[in-house]
Amino acid sequence: MSKHVLVIGAGFAGLSAATSLAQRGYQVTVLEKNEGPGGRARVFRAEGFTFDMGPSWYWMPDVFEQYFARFGHQVADFYDLVRLDPSYAVIFGDEDILDIPAGMPELRAMFEHLEPGSAVRLDEFLRQAAYKYEVGINKFVHMPGRSLLEFADPRLLVDAVRLDVLQSMSKHVRRFFKHEKLLKLMEFPVLFLGATPENTPALYSLMNYADLALGTWYPRGGMHKIVEGMVKVAEQQGVKLEYNQEVQEIRVENGLATGVQTATGFRPADIVVAGADYHHAEQQLLAPQHRHYDEKYWDSRTMAPSSLLFYLGINKRLKNLRHHNLFFDEDFGRHAQEIYEQPQWPSKPLFYASVPSQTDPTVAPEGCENLFLLVPVAPDLADPEETRERYYHLVMDRLERLTGQSIRDAVVYKRSYAHRDFVADYHSYKGNAYGLANTLKQTAILKPTLKSKKVSNLYFTGQLTVPGPGVPPSLISGQVVAREVEKENKLSFNN
Ligand SMILES: Cc1cc2nc3c(=O)[nH]c(=O)nc-3n(C[C@H](O)[C@H](O)[C@H](O)COP(=O)(O)OP(=O)(O)OC[C@H]3O[C@@H](n4cnc5c(N)ncnc54)[C@H](O)[C@@H]3O)c2cc1C
C-alpha cells in the first residue's frame, strides 16, 4: 500500500511537493488554512478588478516550463505568456525615467549612452551571470543543503569559485559599472532575495541574467494563472486538496509524526511535509521537545522584508506608468538601513507600482486601471491604520508628482495589506513577506534544514528553507523535498 503524505499549505512549495510526491506513487492530501490555493500568491476580486495579492514579476520562465514538463504539460496548456517590452521602468526623479528595453541591442545602446564603454562590459557581466544561472539554477538550487558532502564533488568546488560565492554583489557590480543609474539597475534584482547588495553573494548576479537576458514575462489573466495550472496538475496526479483546514498541531510519538490535528479532527499520516512558514510549523505546531531550533535561533535570523501593499481600483486610465515601475527617486542606502539595521518605518522609502491593466484588460473594468503599490518595510513593526494611511499619502504624493497626474481622486476601490495581515493569513514570522533573506550566512546548509532532526518523517519546504524566497525557488523547494522523501522512503525513485 502506498504511503500517505499530509502536506501543510497550498502555496507554491506545498503544491509542488504534493504533486511531485503523488507522481512518485504516494497518496497525498494538502491541508490549507485559507479558502483557496496559492498562499502569498492568492487572488481576490472586488468591484470588477482582479488583484494578484503577492508576486507580480514572472522571471525564469524556464523553471515554470520545466516544472509543467515533468507532468507531461507545457506552460501554454494553462496560460498565455507574454514578454513585456519595456521589461519595466525605473523612475529616478522628475522627468527622469529609464525604460529598460527587452531587446539586447537596445539594452546595450542604453548602457553605452549612460556610460561609454559599458556595453562591452555588460556582455562580459552577462556571460559570467549566464554561467552562474546555469550552474546555480540547474545544480545548486536542487541540492537539499543537508550536508557539506553534497558540495564535495571537485567539479562543484571549481564551480563554487567561479560562482563568486564569497564576493558581495555590491563589489561585483562596481567592478563593471560606475554610472549611478546602472549600479541601481544592476543591484535591484537582489532585492527580491530579501537582503542588501552588500550582504548578498555575487552568485546572485544570476538574477541579472534572469532580468536582462531571459526577460520579464506576464501570464495573461494574472500571476494566479500559475497557481490554477499547478492545481490542475496536482489534481491530475491524484492530490487531494482541502481548504479551510488549518493544522493546529503536528502529533509526534516516539520520534515519528503520526499525523496532524485540525479543527475537524485528527488526520493520520505516514509522512508530514510542512509547506507553511517554517517558524510557524516548528515553533507553533510541534511540542517543544520535538523542535530542533529555538526562538533565540529564529530571532537571530535575517528575515526578508515585509511589505505595505495597496490594491487600488482606478476609474480612469493612467499615463506615464508601465506594467512594472520602480520608484528609485530616494536614497536606497537609507531605506535599507531602516529595514535591516535600525528597523523602523522608513523616512523616505523607495516603492514599486504595478499596473497589470496596462498589459491585460481582463484585470480591470473597461477604461479603468488596476494599481498595486508595494513599499518594502522592516519585519516586526506595528502597522496601525493611521501609519498605513500616512504612507498611502506619502507614496501617492510622489506618484502623482512624478507621473504628472491626479490619482487619489480616481480611486474607487482601496485595500491595504501589511504585517498583521501576513501573520493572520499565513502565520508569517514577524509579518515577513518573502521569508528568510538569502544572505551568505543563510545560504544552502546554513538555512533551516528541510528535514527535521528530531522527527524522522517530518520535512519542511518553502521560502524559509532551501533554496530561498521567490516563486521559482519555492517551486523548486517542493521538488527538492519530494526527492528527499523519496530517497529515504524508496518507493519508486525515478529522478
Ligand atoms: C507582496 C509580495 C510580492 C512578491 N513578489 C514576488 C515576485 O514578483 N516574484 C517572485 O518570484 N516572488 C515574489 N514574492 C515571493 C513569493 O510570492 C513567495 O516566495 C512564494 O509565494 C512563497 O511560497 P511558499 O509556498 O513558500 O509560501 P506561502 O505562499 O506562504 O504558502 C504557505 C501556505 O501555508 C498555509 N498555511 C500556513 N499555516 C498553515 C496551517 N497551520 N495549516 C494549514 N495551512 C497553513 C498558508 O495559508 C499558505 O497558503 C512576493 C511575495 C509577496 C508577499
Coordinates of C-alpha atoms and ligand atoms in Angstrom, one line a residue:
M1 CA 0.0 0.0 0.0
S2 CA 1.3 3.4 -0.8
K3 CA 2.3 5.7 2.0
H4 CA 0.1 8.7 2.9
V5 CA 1.7 12.1 2.9
L6 CA 0.0 15.1 4.5
V7 CA 1.2 18.4 3.1
I8 CA 0.5 21.6 5.2
G9 CA -0.2 24.6 3.0
A10 CA -1.2 25.1 -0.7
G11 CA 1.4 27.7 -1.6
F12 CA 3.8 27.1 -4.5
A13 CA 6.1 24.9 -2.3
G14 CA 3.3 22.8 -0.9
L15 CA 1.6 22.3 -4.2
S16 CA 4.9 21.4 -5.9
A17 CA 5.9 19.0 -3.2
A18 CA 2.5 17.4 -3.2
T19 CA 2.3 16.9 -6.9
S20 CA 5.9 15.6 -7.2
L21 CA 5.2 13.1 -4.4
A22 CA 1.9 12.0 -6.0
Q23 CA 3.7 11.4 -9.3
R24 CA 6.0 9.1 -7.4
G25 CA 3.1 7.0 -6.1
Y26 CA 2.4 8.5 -2.7
Q27 CA -1.1 9.1 -1.6
V28 CA -1.1 12.9 -0.9
T29 CA -3.5 15.3 0.8
V30 CA -2.9 19.0 1.1
L31 CA -4.5 20.8 4.1
E32 CA -4.7 24.6 3.5
K33 CA -6.0 27.0 6.2
N34 CA -7.3 29.6 3.7
E35 CA -10.3 29.2 1.4
G36 CA -8.2 28.8 -1.8
P37 CA -4.8 27.9 -3.0
G38 CA -1.7 30.0 -3.8
G39 CA -0.6 31.2 -0.4
R40 CA 1.1 34.5 -0.8
A41 CA 0.2 34.4 -4.5
R42 CA -3.6 34.3 -3.9
V43 CA -6.0 36.4 -5.9
F44 CA -9.1 38.4 -4.9
R45 CA -11.7 40.2 -6.9
A46 CA -13.6 43.4 -6.0
E47 CA -15.6 46.0 -7.9
G48 CA -14.7 44.3 -11.3
F49 CA -11.0 44.3 -10.5
T50 CA -8.8 41.2 -10.2
F51 CA -5.9 41.7 -7.8
D52 CA -2.9 39.3 -7.6
M53 CA -2.1 39.6 -3.9
G54 CA 1.6 38.9 -4.0
P55 CA 4.1 38.2 -6.8
S56 CA 3.8 40.2 -9.9
W57 CA 7.2 39.6 -11.6
Y58 CA 7.4 36.4 -13.7
W59 CA 11.0 35.7 -14.1
M60 CA 12.9 32.5 -15.0
P61 CA 10.3 31.1 -17.5
D62 CA 12.4 28.0 -18.0
V63 CA 11.8 26.9 -14.4
F64 CA 8.0 27.0 -14.9
E65 CA 8.4 25.3 -18.3
Q66 CA 10.5 22.5 -16.7
Y67 CA 8.0 22.2 -13.8
F68 CA 5.0 21.6 -16.1
A69 CA 7.1 19.4 -18.4
R70 CA 7.7 16.9 -15.6
F71 CA 4.0 16.2 -15.6
G72 CA 3.6 16.0 -19.4
H73 CA 2.5 19.5 -19.9
Q74 CA 3.7 22.9 -21.1
V75 CA 3.1 26.3 -19.8
A76 CA 0.9 27.1 -22.8
D77 CA -1.6 24.4 -21.6
F78 CA -2.5 26.7 -18.7
Y79 CA -1.8 30.3 -19.7
D80 CA -0.7 32.6 -22.4
L81 CA 2.7 34.1 -21.5
V82 CA 3.7 37.5 -23.0
R83 CA 7.1 39.1 -22.8
L84 CA 7.0 42.7 -21.6
D85 CA 8.8 45.4 -23.6
P86 CA 9.9 47.5 -21.9
S87 CA 10.6 45.0 -19.2
Y88 CA 10.0 47.7 -16.6
A89 CA 10.6 51.4 -16.0
V90 CA 12.9 52.9 -13.3
I91 CA 11.9 56.4 -12.1
F92 CA 14.9 58.3 -10.8
G93 CA 13.2 61.7 -10.4
D94 CA 11.1 64.3 -12.0
E95 CA 11.0 63.6 -15.8
D96 CA 13.9 61.2 -15.2
I97 CA 12.5 57.8 -16.3
L98 CA 14.5 54.9 -17.7
D99 CA 12.6 52.3 -19.7
I100 CA 14.5 49.0 -19.6
P101 CA 14.2 47.5 -23.1
A102 CA 13.7 43.8 -23.6
G103 CA 15.9 43.5 -26.7
M104 CA 19.6 43.1 -26.2
P105 CA 20.7 45.6 -28.9
E106 CA 18.5 48.3 -27.4
L107 CA 19.7 47.4 -23.9
R108 CA 23.4 47.6 -24.9
A109 CA 22.7 51.0 -26.6
M110 CA 21.1 52.3 -23.3
F111 CA 24.1 51.2 -21.3
E112 CA 26.5 52.8 -23.8
H113 CA 24.5 56.0 -23.8
L114 CA 24.7 56.3 -20.0
E115 CA 28.3 55.1 -19.6
P116 CA 30.5 54.9 -22.7
G117 CA 32.3 51.5 -22.9
S118 CA 29.8 49.8 -20.6
A119 CA 28.0 47.8 -23.4
V120 CA 31.0 45.5 -23.8
R121 CA 31.3 45.2 -20.0
L122 CA 27.6 44.3 -19.9
D123 CA 28.3 41.5 -22.4
E124 CA 31.0 40.1 -20.1
F125 CA 28.9 40.6 -17.0
L126 CA 26.0 38.7 -18.5
R127 CA 28.4 36.0 -19.9
Q128 CA 29.5 35.3 -16.3
A129 CA 26.0 35.6 -15.0
A130 CA 24.7 33.1 -17.6
Y131 CA 27.2 30.6 -16.2
K132 CA 26.0 31.3 -12.7
Y133 CA 22.4 30.9 -13.8
E134 CA 23.2 27.6 -15.5
V135 CA 25.1 26.1 -12.5
G136 CA 23.0 27.9 -9.8
I137 CA 19.6 27.1 -11.2
N138 CA 20.3 23.7 -12.7
K139 CA 22.6 22.4 -9.9
F140 CA 22.9 24.3 -6.7
V141 CA 19.3 25.1 -6.0
H142 CA 18.3 21.5 -6.4
M143 CA 20.6 20.4 -3.5
P144 CA 18.9 19.6 -0.3
G145 CA 21.6 21.5 1.7
R146 CA 21.7 18.9 4.4
S147 CA 25.4 18.2 4.4
L148 CA 28.7 19.7 3.2
L149 CA 29.4 16.4 1.4
E150 CA 26.9 17.5 -1.2
F151 CA 29.5 20.1 -2.3
A152 CA 32.4 17.7 -2.1
D153 CA 32.3 16.9 -5.8
P154 CA 35.5 18.6 -7.2
R155 CA 33.6 19.9 -10.2
L156 CA 31.3 21.7 -7.8
L157 CA 34.2 23.1 -5.9
V158 CA 35.6 24.6 -9.0
D159 CA 32.2 25.9 -9.8
A160 CA 31.9 27.4 -6.3
V161 CA 34.9 29.6 -7.1
R162 CA 33.6 30.7 -10.5
L163 CA 30.3 31.2 -8.9
D164 CA 31.5 34.1 -6.8
V165 CA 30.0 32.8 -3.6
L166 CA 32.3 34.9 -1.4
Q167 CA 32.3 38.2 -3.1
S168 CA 29.4 40.6 -2.4
M169 CA 27.0 41.6 -5.2
S170 CA 27.8 45.3 -4.4
K171 CA 31.5 44.9 -5.1
H172 CA 30.9 42.7 -8.1
V173 CA 28.7 45.2 -9.8
R174 CA 31.2 48.0 -9.2
R175 CA 33.9 46.1 -10.9
F176 CA 31.9 46.5 -14.1
F177 CA 30.0 49.8 -13.9
K178 CA 30.3 53.3 -12.5
H179 CA 27.2 55.2 -13.5
E180 CA 24.9 55.6 -10.6
K181 CA 21.8 54.6 -12.6
L182 CA 23.5 51.4 -13.9
L183 CA 24.6 50.5 -10.4
K184 CA 21.0 50.8 -9.2
L185 CA 19.7 48.9 -12.1
M186 CA 22.2 46.0 -11.6
E187 CA 21.6 45.9 -7.9
F188 CA 17.8 46.0 -8.0
P189 CA 17.2 42.2 -8.7
V190 CA 18.9 41.1 -5.5
L191 CA 16.2 43.0 -3.5
F192 CA 14.0 40.0 -4.4
L193 CA 16.2 37.9 -2.3
G194 CA 15.4 40.0 0.8
A195 CA 18.9 41.4 1.5
T196 CA 21.1 44.3 0.6
P197 CA 23.6 44.0 -2.3
E198 CA 26.4 44.3 0.3
N199 CA 25.2 41.2 2.1
T200 CA 24.3 39.2 -0.9
P201 CA 26.8 36.9 -2.6
A202 CA 27.7 37.8 -6.2
L203 CA 26.5 34.3 -7.2
Y204 CA 23.1 36.1 -7.4
S205 CA 24.1 38.1 -10.4
L206 CA 22.4 35.2 -11.9
M207 CA 19.3 37.3 -11.1
N208 CA 20.6 39.9 -13.6
Y209 CA 20.8 37.2 -16.2
A210 CA 17.2 36.3 -15.4
D211 CA 16.2 40.0 -15.6
L212 CA 18.1 41.3 -18.6
A213 CA 18.6 38.2 -20.8
L214 CA 15.7 35.9 -20.0
G215 CA 13.3 38.8 -19.6
T216 CA 10.2 39.8 -17.7
W217 CA 7.0 37.9 -18.6
Y218 CA 3.4 38.1 -17.7
P219 CA 0.7 35.3 -17.7
R220 CA -2.4 36.8 -19.2
G221 CA -5.1 36.8 -16.6
G222 CA -2.6 37.4 -13.8
M223 CA 0.0 35.6 -11.8
H224 CA -2.7 33.4 -10.2
K225 CA -2.9 31.6 -13.5
I226 CA 0.3 29.8 -12.5
V227 CA -1.4 28.6 -9.3
E228 CA -4.5 27.5 -11.3
G229 CA -2.2 25.5 -13.6
M230 CA -0.4 23.9 -10.7
V231 CA -3.7 22.9 -9.0
K232 CA -4.9 21.2 -12.2
V233 CA -1.7 19.2 -12.5
A234 CA -1.9 18.3 -8.8
E235 CA -5.4 17.0 -9.2
Q236 CA -4.4 15.1 -12.3
Q237 CA -1.7 13.4 -10.3
G238 CA -4.3 12.4 -7.7
V239 CA -3.5 15.0 -5.0
K240 CA -6.5 15.8 -2.7
L241 CA -6.7 19.5 -1.8
E242 CA -8.7 20.5 1.2
Y243 CA -9.3 24.2 2.0
N244 CA -10.3 25.9 5.3
Q245 CA -8.4 23.2 7.1
E246 CA -6.0 24.8 9.5
V247 CA -3.5 22.5 11.0
Q248 CA -3.3 23.1 14.8
E249 CA -0.7 20.5 15.8
I250 CA 1.7 18.0 14.4
R251 CA 1.4 15.0 16.6
V252 CA 4.6 13.0 17.4
E253 CA 5.1 9.7 19.1
N254 CA 8.5 8.0 19.6
G255 CA 10.2 10.5 17.3
L256 CA 7.7 9.9 14.5
A257 CA 4.9 12.2 13.3
T258 CA 1.7 10.2 13.5
G259 CA -0.5 12.9 11.8
V260 CA -1.9 16.3 12.3
Q261 CA -4.7 17.8 14.3
T262 CA -7.2 20.1 12.7
A263 CA -10.5 21.7 14.0
T264 CA -12.4 18.8 12.4
G265 CA -10.3 16.0 13.9
F266 CA -7.1 14.0 13.8
R267 CA -5.6 13.2 10.4
P268 CA -3.2 10.3 10.4
A269 CA -0.2 10.3 8.1
D270 CA 3.0 8.2 7.3
I271 CA 4.9 11.4 6.4
V272 CA 4.3 15.1 7.0
V273 CA 5.6 17.9 4.8
A274 CA 5.2 21.4 6.2
G275 CA 4.8 23.9 3.4
A276 CA 3.6 26.6 5.9
D277 CA 6.1 29.1 7.2
Y278 CA 8.9 27.1 8.8
H279 CA 8.8 29.1 12.1
H280 CA 5.1 28.5 12.5
A281 CA 5.3 24.8 11.6
E282 CA 8.2 24.2 14.0
Q283 CA 7.6 26.6 16.9
Q284 CA 3.8 26.6 17.0
L285 CA 2.7 23.2 15.6
L286 CA 5.3 21.0 17.3
A287 CA 5.6 20.4 21.1
P288 CA 8.9 22.0 22.5
Q289 CA 10.7 18.7 22.8
H290 CA 10.3 18.0 19.1
R291 CA 11.8 21.3 17.9
H292 CA 15.3 21.5 16.5
Y293 CA 15.5 25.3 16.7
D294 CA 14.5 27.7 19.5
E295 CA 13.1 31.2 19.5
K296 CA 16.6 32.6 20.0
Y297 CA 17.7 31.0 16.8
W298 CA 14.7 32.4 14.9
D299 CA 15.1 35.8 16.3
S300 CA 18.7 35.9 15.2
R301 CA 17.8 35.2 11.5
T302 CA 17.8 38.0 9.0
M303 CA 14.2 37.9 7.7
A304 CA 13.4 39.3 4.3
P305 CA 11.4 42.5 4.5
S306 CA 7.7 42.8 5.0
S307 CA 5.7 45.0 2.7
L308 CA 3.0 47.6 2.9
L309 CA 0.7 46.9 0.0
F310 CA -2.2 48.8 -1.5
Y311 CA -4.6 47.2 -4.0
L312 CA -6.3 50.1 -5.8
G313 CA -9.0 50.3 -8.4
I314 CA -8.8 53.4 -10.5
N315 CA -11.7 54.7 -12.6
K316 CA -9.6 56.2 -15.4
R317 CA -6.6 55.2 -17.5
L318 CA -3.2 56.4 -16.0
K319 CA -0.4 57.9 -18.1
N320 CA 3.4 57.7 -17.7
L321 CA 3.2 54.3 -16.0
R322 CA 4.3 51.0 -17.3
H323 CA 3.3 47.5 -16.2
H324 CA 6.2 47.5 -13.7
N325 CA 7.6 50.7 -12.2
L326 CA 10.4 51.1 -9.7
F327 CA 10.5 54.4 -7.9
F328 CA 14.2 54.8 -7.1
D329 CA 13.9 58.6 -6.6
E330 CA 15.1 58.4 -2.9
D331 CA 18.3 57.1 -1.3
F332 CA 18.3 53.3 -1.2
G333 CA 21.1 53.2 1.5
R334 CA 18.9 55.0 4.0
H335 CA 15.8 52.9 3.2
A336 CA 17.9 49.7 3.5
Q337 CA 19.3 50.9 6.9
E338 CA 15.7 51.4 8.1
I339 CA 14.8 47.9 7.0
Y340 CA 17.8 45.9 8.3
E341 CA 20.0 47.9 10.7
Q342 CA 17.6 50.1 12.6
P343 CA 14.2 48.6 11.8
Q344 CA 11.6 51.3 11.7
W345 CA 9.0 52.8 9.3
P346 CA 11.1 54.3 6.6
S347 CA 11.5 58.1 6.3
K348 CA 11.8 58.2 2.5
P349 CA 11.1 54.8 1.1
L350 CA 11.6 53.5 -2.4
F351 CA 8.5 51.9 -3.7
Y352 CA 7.1 49.8 -6.6
A353 CA 4.0 50.3 -8.6
S354 CA 2.5 47.6 -10.8
V355 CA -0.2 48.3 -13.3
P356 CA -1.1 45.0 -14.9
S357 CA -4.1 46.5 -16.7
Q358 CA -1.5 48.2 -19.0
T359 CA -0.9 44.8 -20.5
D360 CA -4.1 42.9 -19.6
P361 CA -7.6 44.4 -20.0
T362 CA -9.2 41.5 -18.1
V363 CA -7.9 42.6 -14.7
A364 CA -9.8 45.9 -14.6
P365 CA -13.2 47.1 -15.9
E366 CA -13.0 49.0 -19.3
G367 CA -11.4 52.4 -19.1
C368 CA -10.1 51.6 -15.6
E369 CA -6.7 50.7 -14.2
N370 CA -5.6 48.1 -11.7
L371 CA -2.9 49.6 -9.5
F372 CA -0.8 47.7 -6.9
L373 CA 1.6 49.6 -4.7
L374 CA 4.4 47.9 -2.7
V375 CA 6.6 49.6 -0.1
P376 CA 9.3 47.3 1.4
V377 CA 9.5 47.7 5.2
A378 CA 11.2 46.1 8.1
P379 CA 9.5 43.0 9.5
D380 CA 8.1 43.0 13.0
L381 CA 6.7 46.6 13.0
A382 CA 3.3 47.7 14.3
D383 CA 1.1 48.7 11.4
P384 CA -1.9 50.6 12.7
E385 CA -4.4 52.1 10.2
E386 CA -3.0 55.7 10.8
T387 CA 0.5 54.5 9.8
R388 CA -0.7 52.8 6.6
E389 CA -2.7 55.9 5.7
R390 CA 0.3 58.2 6.3
Y391 CA 2.3 56.0 3.8
Y392 CA -0.5 55.9 1.4
H393 CA -0.4 59.7 1.1
L394 CA 3.4 59.8 1.1
V395 CA 3.6 57.4 -1.8
M396 CA 0.6 59.0 -3.6
D397 CA 2.2 62.5 -3.3
R398 CA 5.3 61.2 -5.1
L399 CA 3.4 59.0 -7.6
E400 CA 1.1 61.9 -8.6
R401 CA 4.0 64.3 -8.9
L402 CA 6.4 62.0 -10.8
T403 CA 3.8 60.9 -13.3
G404 CA 2.2 64.3 -13.6
Q405 CA -1.5 63.4 -12.9
S406 CA -4.0 63.2 -10.0
I407 CA -4.7 59.6 -9.0
R408 CA -6.3 59.7 -5.5
D409 CA -9.5 61.3 -6.7
A410 CA -10.0 58.4 -9.2
V411 CA -9.6 55.6 -6.6
V412 CA -12.9 53.6 -6.5
Y413 CA -11.5 50.6 -4.6
K414 CA -8.8 50.6 -1.9
R415 CA -7.4 47.8 0.3
S416 CA -4.2 48.0 2.4
Y417 CA -2.2 44.9 3.5
A418 CA 0.8 44.7 5.8
H419 CA 2.4 42.8 8.8
R420 CA -0.7 41.8 10.7
D421 CA -2.4 40.6 7.5
F422 CA 0.7 38.4 6.7
V423 CA 0.5 37.0 10.2
A424 CA -3.2 36.4 10.2
D425 CA -3.3 34.9 6.6
Y426 CA -0.1 32.9 6.5
H427 CA 1.2 32.6 10.1
S428 CA 4.2 34.6 8.8
Y429 CA 7.0 35.0 11.3
K430 CA 7.3 38.7 12.2
G431 CA 5.0 39.5 9.3
N432 CA 7.7 38.8 6.7
A433 CA 6.6 38.9 3.1
Y434 CA 9.3 36.9 1.4
G435 CA 10.7 34.5 4.0
L436 CA 14.3 34.3 5.0
A437 CA 16.8 36.6 3.4
N438 CA 19.4 35.0 1.1
T439 CA 22.5 36.3 2.8
L440 CA 25.8 34.4 2.7
K441 CA 25.3 33.2 6.3
Q442 CA 21.8 31.9 5.3
T443 CA 22.7 30.0 2.2
A444 CA 22.5 26.3 1.4
I445 CA 23.4 24.2 4.5
L446 CA 23.2 27.4 6.6
K447 CA 19.4 27.6 6.1
P448 CA 16.9 25.9 8.4
T449 CA 17.1 22.3 7.4
L450 CA 14.5 20.8 5.1
K451 CA 14.3 17.6 7.2
S452 CA 13.5 17.7 10.9
K453 CA 16.5 16.5 13.0
K454 CA 14.1 15.3 15.8
V455 CA 11.1 13.8 14.0
S456 CA 12.3 11.4 11.3
N457 CA 9.3 11.6 9.0
L458 CA 8.8 15.3 9.1
Y459 CA 10.0 17.6 6.3
F460 CA 9.8 21.3 5.6
T461 CA 9.5 23.2 2.3
G462 CA 9.0 26.8 1.2
Q463 CA 10.6 30.1 1.2
L464 CA 12.2 29.8 4.7
T465 CA 14.3 26.7 3.8
V466 CA 16.3 25.8 0.7
P467 CA 16.7 27.3 -1.9
G468 CA 15.1 30.5 -0.7
P469 CA 12.4 33.2 -1.4
G470 CA 10.7 33.8 -4.7
V471 CA 8.2 31.9 -6.8
P472 CA 10.7 29.8 -8.8
P473 CA 12.8 28.8 -5.7
S474 CA 9.6 27.9 -3.8
L475 CA 8.6 25.7 -6.7
I476 CA 12.0 24.1 -6.7
S477 CA 11.9 23.7 -2.9
G478 CA 8.9 21.4 -3.2
Q479 CA 10.6 19.3 -5.8
V480 CA 13.8 19.0 -3.7
V481 CA 11.8 17.9 -0.6
A482 CA 9.9 15.4 -2.7
R483 CA 13.2 13.9 -3.8
E484 CA 14.4 13.7 -0.2
V485 CA 11.3 12.0 0.9
E486 CA 11.6 9.5 -1.9
K487 CA 15.3 8.9 -1.2
E488 CA 14.5 8.0 2.4
N489 CA 11.4 6.0 1.7
K490 CA 12.5 4.3 -1.6
L491 CA 9.0 3.9 -3.0
S492 CA 9.8 4.5 -6.7
F493 CA 12.8 6.7 -7.0
N494 CA 12.8 7.9 -10.6
N495 CA 14.6 11.2 -10.5
Ligands
LIG1 C1 3.9 41.1 -1.8 C2 4.7 40.0 -2.3 C3 5.3 40.2 -3.6 C4 6.1 39.2 -4.1 N1 6.6 39.4 -5.4 C5 7.3 38.4 -6.0 C6 7.6 38.4 -7.4 O1 7.2 39.4 -8.0 N2 8.2 37.4 -8.0 C7 8.5 36.3 -7.2 O2 9.1 35.3 -7.8 N3 8.2 36.2 -5.9 C8 7.6 37.2 -5.3 N4 7.2 37.1 -4.0 C9 7.6 35.9 -3.2 C10 6.8 34.7 -3.5 O3 5.4 35.0 -3.5 C11 7.0 33.7 -2.3 O4 8.4 33.4 -2.2 C12 6.2 32.4 -2.5 O5 4.9 32.6 -2.9 C13 6.3 31.6 -1.2 O6 5.7 30.4 -1.4 P1 5.6 29.3 -0.2 O7 4.8 28.1 -0.8 O8 6.9 29.1 0.4 O9 4.7 30.1 0.9 P2 3.2 30.5 1.0 O10 2.8 31.1 -0.3 O11 3.1 31.4 2.2 O12 2.4 29.2 1.3 C14 2.3 28.7 2.6 C15 0.8 28.2 2.7 O13 0.7 27.6 4.0 C16 -0.6 27.9 4.5 N5 -0.6 27.7 6.0 C17 0.1 28.4 6.9 N6 -0.1 27.9 8.2 C18 -1.0 26.8 8.0 C19 -1.6 25.9 8.9 N7 -1.4 25.9 10.2 N8 -2.4 25.0 8.3 C20 -2.7 24.9 7.0 N9 -2.1 25.8 6.1 C21 -1.3 26.7 6.6 C22 -0.7 29.4 4.1 O14 -2.1 29.8 4.2 C23 -0.2 29.4 2.7 O15 -1.2 29.1 1.8 C24 6.4 38.0 -3.4 C25 5.8 37.9 -2.1 C26 5.0 38.8 -1.6 C27 4.3 38.6 -0.3

